[in-house]
Coordinates of C-alpha atoms in Angstrom, one line a residue:
X197 CA -43.4 -160.3 69.3
X198 CA -44.2 -156.8 70.4
X199 CA -42.1 -154.0 71.8
X200 CA -42.1 -153.8 75.5
X201 CA -44.6 -150.9 75.8
X202 CA -47.2 -152.6 73.7
X203 CA -46.6 -156.0 75.2
X204 CA -46.8 -154.7 78.7
X205 CA -49.9 -152.6 78.1
X206 CA -51.6 -155.4 76.4
X207 CA -52.1 -157.2 79.7
X208 CA -55.1 -155.1 80.5
X209 CA -56.9 -157.3 78.0
X210 CA -56.3 -160.5 79.9
X211 CA -57.5 -161.0 83.4
X212 CA -55.2 -162.8 86.0
X213 CA -56.2 -166.2 87.1
X214 CA -56.2 -165.2 90.8
X215 CA -56.3 -162.0 92.8
X216 CA -53.0 -160.8 94.3
X217 CA -54.8 -160.5 97.6
X218 CA -55.3 -164.2 97.8
X219 CA -53.8 -165.7 100.9
X220 CA -53.3 -169.1 99.1
X221 CA -49.7 -169.2 97.7
X222 CA -48.1 -172.2 96.1
X223 CA -45.1 -173.7 97.8
X224 CA -41.9 -174.6 96.1
X225 CA -40.9 -178.2 95.5
X226 CA -37.6 -179.9 94.8
X227 CA -36.7 -180.2 91.1
X228 CA -37.5 -183.4 89.2
X229 CA -36.4 -184.6 85.8
X230 CA -38.9 -183.8 83.1
X231 CA -38.2 -185.4 79.7
X232 CA -38.2 -183.1 76.7
X233 CA -40.8 -183.8 74.0
X234 CA -40.8 -182.5 70.5
X235 CA -43.6 -180.2 69.8
X236 CA -46.4 -181.8 67.7
X237 CA -48.0 -180.1 64.8
X238 CA -51.6 -180.3 66.0
X239 CA -51.8 -178.3 69.3
X240 CA -54.1 -179.0 72.1
X241 CA -56.7 -176.4 72.8
X242 CA -55.0 -173.4 74.5
X243 CA -56.3 -171.6 77.6
X244 CA -58.8 -168.9 76.5
X245 CA -58.3 -165.7 78.4
X246 CA -61.2 -163.5 79.4
X247 CA -61.4 -160.6 76.8
X248 CA -62.3 -157.1 77.6
X249 CA -63.4 -154.7 74.9
X250 CA -61.0 -151.9 75.7
X251 CA -60.3 -150.7 72.2
X252 CA -58.8 -147.2 72.1
X253 CA -60.2 -146.2 75.6
X254 CA -56.9 -147.0 77.2
X255 CA -55.2 -143.6 77.6
X256 CA -51.4 -143.6 77.0
X257 CA -49.6 -140.3 76.6
X258 CA -47.5 -139.6 73.4
X259 CA -43.8 -139.9 73.8
X260 CA -41.2 -137.2 73.7
X261 CA -37.6 -137.8 72.4
X262 CA -34.9 -137.5 75.0
X263 CA -31.1 -136.9 74.5
X264 CA -29.9 -139.0 77.4
X265 CA -31.0 -142.0 79.3
X266 CA -32.5 -141.0 82.8
X267 CA -31.6 -143.0 85.9
X268 CA -35.2 -144.1 86.1
X269 CA -38.4 -143.7 84.2
X270 CA -40.5 -144.1 87.3
X271 CA -42.6 -141.2 88.7
X272 CA -41.3 -139.5 91.8
X273 CA -43.6 -141.5 94.1
X274 CA -42.3 -144.8 92.7
X275 CA -38.7 -143.5 92.5
X276 CA -35.3 -144.9 93.3
X277 CA -34.6 -143.2 96.7
X278 CA -35.2 -144.7 100.1
X279 CA -38.0 -147.2 100.5
X280 CA -39.3 -146.6 97.0
X281 CA -36.1 -148.2 95.5
X282 CA -37.1 -151.5 97.1
X283 CA -40.6 -151.6 95.4
X284 CA -41.3 -154.2 92.9
X285 CA -41.7 -151.4 90.3
X286 CA -38.2 -150.1 90.9
X287 CA -36.5 -153.5 91.1
X288 CA -38.2 -154.7 87.9
X289 CA -37.2 -151.6 86.0
X290 CA -33.6 -152.1 87.1
X291 CA -33.8 -155.8 86.0
X292 CA -35.0 -155.1 82.5
X293 CA -32.5 -152.3 81.9
X294 CA -29.7 -154.5 83.1
X295 CA -31.0 -157.3 80.9
X296 CA -31.1 -155.0 77.9
X297 CA -27.5 -154.0 78.4
X298 CA -26.4 -157.6 78.8
X299 CA -28.2 -158.8 75.7
X300 CA -27.1 -155.9 73.5
X301 CA -23.5 -156.4 74.5
X302 CA -23.6 -160.1 73.7
X303 CA -25.3 -159.4 70.3
X304 CA -22.7 -156.8 69.3
X305 CA -19.9 -159.1 70.3
X306 CA -21.2 -162.0 68.3
X307 CA -22.0 -159.7 65.3
X308 CA -18.6 -158.2 65.1
X309 CA -19.6 -155.4 62.9
X310 CA -22.9 -153.9 63.7
X311 CA -23.8 -151.5 66.6
X312 CA -27.1 -150.7 68.2
X313 CA -28.8 -147.4 67.4
X314 CA -30.5 -146.2 70.6
X315 CA -33.7 -144.0 70.9
X316 CA -34.7 -142.7 74.4
X317 CA -38.2 -141.4 74.9
X318 CA -40.4 -140.3 77.8
X319 CA -43.9 -139.3 78.5
X320 CA -45.0 -136.1 80.3
X321 CA -46.9 -137.9 83.0
X322 CA -44.1 -140.3 83.8
X323 CA -42.7 -143.4 82.1
X324 CA -40.7 -143.8 78.9
X325 CA -38.4 -146.3 77.3
X326 CA -35.2 -147.1 75.5
X327 CA -35.4 -148.7 72.0
X328 CA -32.2 -150.2 70.6
X329 CA -32.0 -151.6 67.0
X330 CA -29.1 -153.1 65.1
X331 CA -29.7 -153.4 61.3
X332 CA -27.6 -154.9 58.5
X333 CA -24.8 -156.1 60.8
X334 CA -22.4 -158.9 60.1
X335 CA -24.7 -161.5 61.6
X336 CA -28.0 -159.9 62.2
X337 CA -30.3 -158.6 59.6
X338 CA -32.3 -156.9 62.4
X339 CA -32.1 -157.1 66.1
X340 CA -34.3 -155.1 68.4
X341 CA -34.1 -154.9 72.2
X342 CA -36.5 -152.5 73.8
X343 CA -37.5 -151.6 77.4
X344 CA -40.3 -149.4 78.5
X345 CA -42.1 -148.2 81.6
X346 CA -45.8 -147.2 81.0
X347 CA -48.3 -145.3 83.1
X348 CA -51.9 -145.2 81.7
X349 CA -55.6 -145.4 82.5
X350 CA -58.0 -148.1 81.5
X351 CA -61.9 -148.2 81.6
X352 CA -63.7 -149.7 84.6
X353 CA -64.7 -153.0 82.8
X354 CA -61.1 -153.9 82.4
X355 CA -60.5 -153.3 86.1
X356 CA -63.5 -155.5 87.0
X357 CA -62.2 -158.2 84.8
X358 CA -58.8 -157.9 86.5
X359 CA -60.5 -158.4 89.8
X360 CA -62.6 -161.3 88.5
X361 CA -65.9 -159.6 89.3
X362 CA -69.0 -160.3 87.4
X363 CA -71.2 -157.3 86.4
X364 CA -74.9 -157.6 87.3
X365 CA -77.7 -157.1 84.8
X366 CA -78.2 -153.5 85.9
X367 CA -74.4 -152.8 85.5
X368 CA -73.6 -152.4 89.2
X369 CA -70.6 -154.0 90.9
X370 CA -68.8 -153.6 94.2
X371 CA -66.4 -151.2 92.5
X372 CA -67.8 -147.9 91.2
X373 CA -67.4 -147.1 87.5
X374 CA -64.4 -144.9 86.9
X375 CA -61.0 -144.8 85.1
X376 CA -58.4 -147.2 86.6
X377 CA -54.7 -146.2 86.6
X378 CA -52.2 -148.8 85.6
X379 CA -48.5 -149.3 85.6
X380 CA -46.6 -151.7 83.2
X381 CA -42.9 -152.3 82.6
X382 CA -41.2 -154.7 80.3
X383 CA -38.4 -155.8 78.0
X384 CA -39.1 -157.2 74.6
X385 CA -36.7 -158.3 71.9
X386 CA -36.7 -160.0 68.5
X387 CA -33.5 -161.1 66.8
X388 CA -33.4 -162.0 63.1
X389 CA -30.1 -163.4 61.8
X390 CA -29.0 -163.3 58.2
X391 CA -27.9 -166.9 57.9
X392 CA -30.9 -169.2 57.2
X393 CA -29.3 -171.9 59.5
X394 CA -29.3 -169.5 62.5
X395 CA -32.6 -169.2 64.3
X396 CA -34.7 -166.1 65.1
X397 CA -35.2 -165.5 68.9
X398 CA -37.9 -163.6 70.7
X399 CA -38.1 -162.9 74.4
X400 CA -40.3 -160.6 76.5
X401 CA -40.7 -160.1 80.3
X402 CA -43.2 -157.8 81.8
X403 CA -44.8 -156.6 85.1
X404 CA -48.3 -155.1 85.4
X405 CA -50.2 -153.3 88.2
X406 CA -53.5 -151.6 88.5
X407 CA -54.0 -148.8 91.0
X408 CA -57.2 -148.2 92.9
X409 CA -59.8 -146.2 90.9
X410 CA -60.1 -142.6 92.0
X411 CA -63.7 -143.1 93.0
X412 CA -63.0 -146.3 94.9
X413 CA -59.8 -145.6 96.9
X414 CA -60.2 -148.7 99.1
X415 CA -60.1 -151.1 96.2
X416 CA -57.1 -153.6 96.3
X417 CA -54.2 -153.2 93.9
X418 CA -53.8 -155.9 91.3
X419 CA -50.5 -157.2 89.9
X420 CA -49.2 -159.9 87.6
X421 CA -46.2 -161.0 85.7
X422 CA -45.9 -162.3 82.1
X423 CA -43.3 -163.2 79.6
X424 CA -41.4 -166.0 77.9
X425 CA -38.5 -166.9 75.5
X426 CA -39.0 -168.8 72.3
X427 CA -37.0 -169.5 69.1
X428 CA -37.9 -169.9 65.4
X429 CA -35.5 -171.7 63.1
X430 CA -36.0 -172.2 59.4
X431 CA -33.7 -175.2 59.5
X432 CA -33.8 -177.2 62.7
X433 CA -30.7 -178.8 64.3
X434 CA -31.6 -181.2 67.0
X435 CA -28.6 -180.3 69.2
X436 CA -29.8 -176.6 69.1
X437 CA -33.3 -177.6 70.1
X438 CA -32.1 -179.6 73.0
X439 CA -29.7 -176.9 74.1
X440 CA -32.3 -174.2 74.0
X441 CA -35.0 -176.1 75.8
X442 CA -32.5 -177.4 78.4
X443 CA -31.6 -173.8 79.4
X444 CA -35.4 -173.0 79.7
X445 CA -36.0 -176.0 81.9
X446 CA -33.0 -175.3 84.1
X447 CA -34.3 -171.7 84.7
X448 CA -37.8 -173.0 85.6
X449 CA -36.6 -175.9 87.8
X450 CA -34.9 -173.4 90.1
X451 CA -38.3 -172.3 91.2
X452 CA -40.9 -175.0 90.6
X453 CA -40.5 -178.3 88.5
X454 CA -44.0 -177.8 87.2
X455 CA -43.1 -174.6 85.5
X456 CA -41.3 -175.9 82.5
X457 CA -43.9 -178.4 81.2
X458 CA -46.7 -176.0 82.0
X459 CA -45.1 -173.0 80.4
X460 CA -43.7 -174.9 77.4
X461 CA -47.3 -176.1 76.5
X462 CA -48.5 -172.6 77.0
X463 CA -45.9 -171.4 74.5
X464 CA -46.8 -174.2 72.0
X465 CA -50.4 -173.2 72.2
X466 CA -49.9 -169.4 72.0
X467 CA -47.5 -169.3 69.0
X468 CA -49.9 -171.1 66.7
X469 CA -50.9 -169.6 63.3
X470 CA -54.6 -170.6 63.2
X471 CA -55.2 -169.8 59.6
X472 CA -52.2 -171.9 58.5
X473 CA -52.6 -174.6 61.0
X474 CA -49.0 -174.3 61.8
X475 CA -46.8 -173.4 64.8
X476 CA -44.6 -170.4 64.4
X477 CA -41.5 -172.0 65.6
X478 CA -40.2 -174.6 68.1
X479 CA -41.4 -173.0 71.3
X480 CA -39.7 -172.3 74.6
X481 CA -41.7 -171.0 77.6
X482 CA -44.6 -168.5 77.8
X483 CA -46.7 -167.4 80.7
X484 CA -49.2 -164.5 81.4
X485 CA -51.4 -163.1 84.2
X486 CA -49.2 -164.9 86.7
X487 CA -49.9 -163.9 90.3
X488 CA -50.8 -167.1 92.2
X489 CA -47.3 -167.4 93.7
X490 CA -45.4 -165.2 96.1
X491 CA -44.6 -161.8 94.4
X492 CA -41.0 -161.9 95.4
X493 CA -40.6 -165.5 94.0
X494 CA -42.1 -164.4 90.6
X495 CA -39.9 -161.3 90.4
X496 CA -36.9 -163.7 91.0
X497 CA -38.2 -166.1 88.4
X498 CA -38.7 -163.4 85.8
X499 CA -35.1 -162.2 86.5
X500 CA -33.6 -165.6 86.1
X501 CA -35.4 -166.2 82.8
X502 CA -34.2 -162.8 81.4
X503 CA -30.7 -163.6 82.5
X504 CA -30.8 -167.0 80.8
X505 CA -31.4 -165.5 77.3
X506 CA -27.7 -165.1 76.4
X507 CA -26.7 -168.5 77.4
X508 CA -29.7 -170.1 75.6
X509 CA -29.2 -168.3 72.3
X510 CA -25.7 -167.1 71.7
X511 CA -24.0 -170.5 71.6
X512 CA -26.4 -171.5 68.9
X513 CA -25.5 -168.4 66.9
X514 CA -21.9 -169.0 67.2
X515 CA -22.4 -172.5 65.8
X516 CA -24.5 -171.4 62.8
X517 CA -23.6 -167.9 61.8
X518 CA -20.9 -168.9 59.4
X519 CA -22.6 -172.0 58.0
X520 CA -22.5 -171.9 54.1
X521 CA -25.8 -171.5 52.4
X522 CA -27.4 -171.2 49.0
X523 CA -30.0 -169.0 47.4
X524 CA -32.5 -171.9 47.9
X525 CA -31.7 -171.9 51.7
X526 CA -32.3 -168.1 51.8
X527 CA -35.6 -168.3 49.9
X528 CA -36.9 -170.9 52.4
X529 CA -35.9 -168.7 55.3
X530 CA -37.8 -165.7 53.7
X531 CA -40.9 -167.9 53.4
X532 CA -40.7 -168.8 57.1
X533 CA -40.2 -165.1 57.9
X534 CA -43.5 -164.5 56.1
X535 CA -45.1 -166.8 58.7
X536 CA -43.5 -164.8 61.4
X537 CA -45.0 -161.6 60.1
X538 CA -48.5 -163.2 59.8
X539 CA -48.5 -164.3 63.4
X540 CA -47.4 -161.0 64.8
X541 CA -49.7 -158.8 62.7
X542 CA -52.8 -161.0 63.1
X543 CA -52.5 -162.8 66.5
X544 CA -49.9 -161.3 68.8
X545 CA -51.6 -159.6 71.7
X546 CA -49.1 -156.8 72.2
X547 CA -48.7 -155.9 68.6
X548 CA -52.4 -155.7 67.8
X549 CA -53.1 -153.9 71.1
X550 CA -50.4 -151.3 70.5
X551 CA -51.6 -150.6 67.0
X552 CA -55.1 -150.0 68.3
X553 CA -54.2 -147.7 71.2
X554 CA -51.6 -145.4 69.8
X555 CA -48.4 -146.9 71.0
X556 CA -45.0 -146.1 69.7
X557 CA -45.1 -147.5 66.2
X558 CA -41.3 -148.0 65.7
X559 CA -41.2 -150.0 68.9
X560 CA -44.3 -152.0 68.1
X561 CA -43.1 -153.1 64.6
X562 CA -39.5 -153.6 65.5
X563 CA -40.3 -157.4 65.8
X564 CA -40.8 -157.6 62.0
X565 CA -37.8 -158.7 59.8
X566 CA -36.4 -156.5 57.2
X567 CA -37.3 -158.9 54.5
X568 CA -39.9 -161.7 54.0
X569 CA -41.4 -163.6 51.2
X570 CA -44.8 -165.0 50.1
X571 CA -45.1 -167.3 47.2
X572 CA -48.4 -168.5 45.7
X573 CA -48.9 -172.3 46.2
X574 CA -45.3 -172.8 47.3
X575 CA -45.5 -176.5 47.9
X576 CA -47.7 -178.4 45.5
X577 CA -50.0 -181.3 46.4
X578 CA -52.1 -180.0 49.3
X579 CA -49.8 -177.3 50.7
X580 CA -47.8 -179.4 53.2
X581 CA -45.3 -177.7 55.3
X582 CA -42.1 -179.5 56.0
X583 CA -39.7 -178.8 58.8
X584 CA -36.4 -180.5 58.1
X585 CA -34.4 -181.6 61.1
X586 CA -30.8 -181.6 60.2
X587 CA -27.4 -182.2 61.8
X588 CA -24.2 -180.9 60.3
X589 CA -20.6 -182.2 60.5
X590 CA -18.8 -178.8 60.4
X591 CA -15.5 -180.5 59.5
X592 CA -16.8 -182.2 56.4
X593 CA -19.4 -179.6 55.5
X594 CA -22.0 -182.4 55.0
X595 CA -25.6 -182.5 56.0
X596 CA -27.7 -185.4 57.1
X597 CA -31.4 -185.4 57.3
X598 CA -32.5 -186.7 60.7
X599 CA -36.3 -186.6 60.2
X600 CA -39.0 -184.7 58.5
X601 CA -42.1 -183.4 60.2
X602 CA -44.9 -182.7 57.8
X603 CA -48.6 -181.6 57.9
X604 CA -50.9 -183.0 55.3

C-alpha cells in the first residue's frame, strides 16, 4: 500500500457516498456477535467508485528536506494554537504522529537489532511529512511507517464529483469552474518480515477535505475518512488469522456492529489481483470516502483502528519470528511477495496516483519489499495457487496441515 502522502492525495479520484453537509447521520447501535468467515477465493463484485480524470493536473509542491521534526505541518491558519488546535485537521495530525511513534517503538522492540532511519520533509506552501524506514533488521527485511500532511489544488471536475454534481451538456454546473484547494493527512505503513512464517502487514488511515473554490466562496467544504488494516501471510496459521480479525472486529464493534462485516468485505474486494484471479492476502478491514456518520465519531473510529495495529500484529510476530524455515519456505515467500508487488504497482490507488502526480517517490515505493521472485509456470497443471493453512506445535517443532485452499 502507498505512502501516506500518495494514499491521502489519491482520495480526489473517488467521490464520497454522501455530502458532509447532509443532515442525515446514522445512529450507533449496541454491539452484536458477528461470526468470522474465511475469505473465499472468488470475490463478489466490489463497489465501483466514480472516477475522475485528474492525471497530473493535481498540483502538489515538491518537498524540501528538513533537519528537525516541526511541532506541526499545518499552515498557520490551521495551526496548533487556540481554537485551531481543536480542529479535525489538527487532531488528526496529532493522532497519526502519535500512532507513528507507537508503531515504530513496538517494531524496534520486537526486532531487537534494527533502528528506523527518519527523513523529515516539508513543502513551501505548507504541509510535509516524516518517513521512517527500517531495513535489514533482526526480524524485518523492510518496515516503513510514514505520515504526511498535504495541501494541493485539484481541477473543478474532481470537485464536482466530490459534491456528487452532474455536469450538463453545455458544461455548466452550480459551481463555477476553477481550481479547488484540498487538504489531506494520513499515516501509511507496510511491514515485511524476514521469516516466511511471519506475515506482512499493511495499514493506512487518512483524512481529506476540499476547500471552497476561489471563484465560488460560498460552496460547502467536503470531507471524508478512509483507511484500513490488512495482513498477508505466505503460510497461514489459523490462530493468527483468528487473532488478527478478532482485534479488527473489536475495534469496529465499539462504534457500529455493521462496520466489521461491511469493511471486511470491502477489504476482500479491494485487495484482489484481477489478472491473477487471486486475493493479495487474508484481508482485514478497508473503508474509503466515509462521511455518512458524525465527523467526531469517524475521527474517534479512525483513532481506535490506528491504535489497534500493535495489538493485532505484534503478538503474531512474536510467535513466528524465530520459527525455523528452509530455503523452500523462503522461495515460496518470495513468490508471494511478487504478487504483493504486482498489486501495488498495477491496482493500488495511492501508489498509481502518486506516481502520476509527482509525489515523493521514496515514500510511495516504501511499500515494496526488498526482494521478490517470479518463476515461469511455477505450479504445473493449470497454474493453481495453494494457500496452506498450518498449525505448529512449538514444543515438538512439528507441522500439521489443517486445510488447503486451491483455485483451479
